[in-house]
Coordinates of C-alpha atoms in Angstrom, one line a residue:
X1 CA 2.5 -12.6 15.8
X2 CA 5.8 -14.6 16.6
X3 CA 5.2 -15.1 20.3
X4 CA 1.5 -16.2 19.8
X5 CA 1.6 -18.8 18.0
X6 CA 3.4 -22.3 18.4
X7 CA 4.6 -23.2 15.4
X8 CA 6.6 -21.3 12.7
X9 CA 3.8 -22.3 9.8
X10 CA 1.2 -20.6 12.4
X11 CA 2.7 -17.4 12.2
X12 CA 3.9 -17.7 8.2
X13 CA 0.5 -18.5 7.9
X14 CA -1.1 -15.3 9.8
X15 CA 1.6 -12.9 8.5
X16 CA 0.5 -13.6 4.9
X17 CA -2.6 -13.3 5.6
X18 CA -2.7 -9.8 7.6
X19 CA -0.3 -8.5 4.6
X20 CA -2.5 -9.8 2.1
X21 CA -6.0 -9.1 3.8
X22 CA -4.7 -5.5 4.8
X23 CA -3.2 -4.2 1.4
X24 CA -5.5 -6.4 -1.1
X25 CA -3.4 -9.1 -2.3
X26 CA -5.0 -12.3 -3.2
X27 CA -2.2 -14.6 -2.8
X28 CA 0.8 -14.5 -0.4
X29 CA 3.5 -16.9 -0.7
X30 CA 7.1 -17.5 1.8
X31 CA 9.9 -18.5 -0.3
X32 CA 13.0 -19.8 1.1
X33 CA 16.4 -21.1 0.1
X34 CA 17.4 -24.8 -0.4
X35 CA 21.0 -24.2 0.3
X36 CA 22.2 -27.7 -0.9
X37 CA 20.1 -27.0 -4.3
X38 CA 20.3 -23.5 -4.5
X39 CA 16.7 -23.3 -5.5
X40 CA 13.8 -21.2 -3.5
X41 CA 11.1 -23.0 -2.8
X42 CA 7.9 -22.3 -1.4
X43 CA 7.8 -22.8 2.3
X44 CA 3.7 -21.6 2.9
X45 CA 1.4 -19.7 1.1
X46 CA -1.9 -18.1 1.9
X47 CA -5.0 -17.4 -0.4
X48 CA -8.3 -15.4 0.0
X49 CA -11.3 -17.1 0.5
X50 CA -12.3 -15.3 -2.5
X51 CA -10.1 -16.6 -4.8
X52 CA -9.9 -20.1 -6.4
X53 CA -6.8 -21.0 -8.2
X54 CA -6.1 -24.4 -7.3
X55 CA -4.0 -25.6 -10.0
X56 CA -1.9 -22.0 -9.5
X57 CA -1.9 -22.4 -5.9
X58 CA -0.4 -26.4 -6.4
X59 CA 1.6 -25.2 -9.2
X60 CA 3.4 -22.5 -6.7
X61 CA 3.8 -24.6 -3.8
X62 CA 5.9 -27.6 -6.4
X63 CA 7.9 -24.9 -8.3
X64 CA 11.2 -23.9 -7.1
X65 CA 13.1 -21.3 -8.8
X66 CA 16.9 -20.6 -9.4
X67 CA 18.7 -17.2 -8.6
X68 CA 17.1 -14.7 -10.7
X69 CA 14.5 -17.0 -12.2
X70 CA 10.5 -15.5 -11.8
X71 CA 9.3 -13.1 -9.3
X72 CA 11.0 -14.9 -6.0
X73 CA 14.2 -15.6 -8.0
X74 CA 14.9 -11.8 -8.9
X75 CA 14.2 -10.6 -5.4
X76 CA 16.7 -13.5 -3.9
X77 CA 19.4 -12.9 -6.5
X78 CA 19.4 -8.6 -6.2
X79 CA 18.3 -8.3 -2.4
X80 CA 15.7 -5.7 -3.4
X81 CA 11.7 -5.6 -4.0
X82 CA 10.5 -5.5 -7.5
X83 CA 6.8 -5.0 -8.8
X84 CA 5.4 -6.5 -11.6
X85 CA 2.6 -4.6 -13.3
X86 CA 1.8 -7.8 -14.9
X87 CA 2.9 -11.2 -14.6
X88 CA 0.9 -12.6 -17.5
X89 CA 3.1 -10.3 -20.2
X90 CA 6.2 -10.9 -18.4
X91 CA 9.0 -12.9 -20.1
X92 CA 10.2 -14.0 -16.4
X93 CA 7.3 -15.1 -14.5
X94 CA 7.2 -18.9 -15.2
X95 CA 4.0 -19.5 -14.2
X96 CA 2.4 -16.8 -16.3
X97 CA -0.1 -18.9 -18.3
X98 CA -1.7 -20.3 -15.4
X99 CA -1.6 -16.7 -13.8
X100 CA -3.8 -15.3 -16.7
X101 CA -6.0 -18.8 -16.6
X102 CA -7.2 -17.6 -12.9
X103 CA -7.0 -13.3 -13.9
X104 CA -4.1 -12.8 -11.7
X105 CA -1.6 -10.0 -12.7
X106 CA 0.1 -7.8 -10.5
X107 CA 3.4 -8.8 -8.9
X108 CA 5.2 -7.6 -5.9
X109 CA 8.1 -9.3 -4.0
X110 CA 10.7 -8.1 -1.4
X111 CA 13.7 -10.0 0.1
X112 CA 13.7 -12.0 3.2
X113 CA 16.7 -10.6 4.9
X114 CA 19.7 -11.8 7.6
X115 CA 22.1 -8.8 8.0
X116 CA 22.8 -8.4 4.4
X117 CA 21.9 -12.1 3.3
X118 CA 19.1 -13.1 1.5
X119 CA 17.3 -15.9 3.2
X120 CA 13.9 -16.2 0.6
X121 CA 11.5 -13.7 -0.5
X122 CA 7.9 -12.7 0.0
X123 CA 5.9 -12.5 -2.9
X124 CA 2.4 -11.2 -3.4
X125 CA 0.1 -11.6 -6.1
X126 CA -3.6 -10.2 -7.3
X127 CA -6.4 -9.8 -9.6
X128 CA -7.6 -7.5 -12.4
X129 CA -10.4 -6.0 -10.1
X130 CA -7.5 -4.9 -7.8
X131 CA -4.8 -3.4 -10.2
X132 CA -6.7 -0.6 -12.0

């Protein structure tokens, strides 16, 4: 996907999407590290046609999160994947109200890594119809 597309948000953009579309996650999201504020913030995200979460979709791409902080957070501060069964009863998903307003709740993130280095994290989100 790298060499066929021009631009790095061309290929963020179809990588999300083929992870999402092929395993059934509504939402895809590219977190990376603002090394002068040591925050992750979203870099691109991807939605389903299907699913309409504007204010959760606006609310992700403003948020930033500090080293173990939410989903993205935990994944850049330990270097490893972590699943959340369901972000609306978790005590460290900050936006977990608004993730119960449009029925998402599973949680799945992994590390972006260089050698051993975090750079960001890729974080994947669905719906009730998907986590049963």
């Amino acid at each position: 996907m790298l060499a066929e597309t021009a631009t790095l948000g061309e290929a963020t953009q179809k990588i999300l999407q083929t992870i999402c579309e092929s395993l059934g996650w509504e939402m895809g999201a590219i977190w990376t590290v603002e090394r002068n504020a040591k925050v992750l913030s979203c870099f691109d995200l991807w939605q389903a046609r299907t699913f309409n979460a504007t204010e959760f979709t606006a609310a992700t791409r403003e948020t930033t999160f500090r080293p173990g902080v939410g989903l993205p957070g935990r994944v850049w501060a330990s270097g490893k994947p972590a699943w959340i069964t369901d972000v609306t009863k978790d005590a460290n998903f900050p936006r977990a109200a608004m993730a119960a307003h449009v029925g998402l709740h599973a949680g799945f993130a992994f590390p972006i890594l260089l050698g051993e280095t975090s750079q960001g994290s890729l974080s994947l989100q669905r719906g009730d119809s998907k986590t049963r």
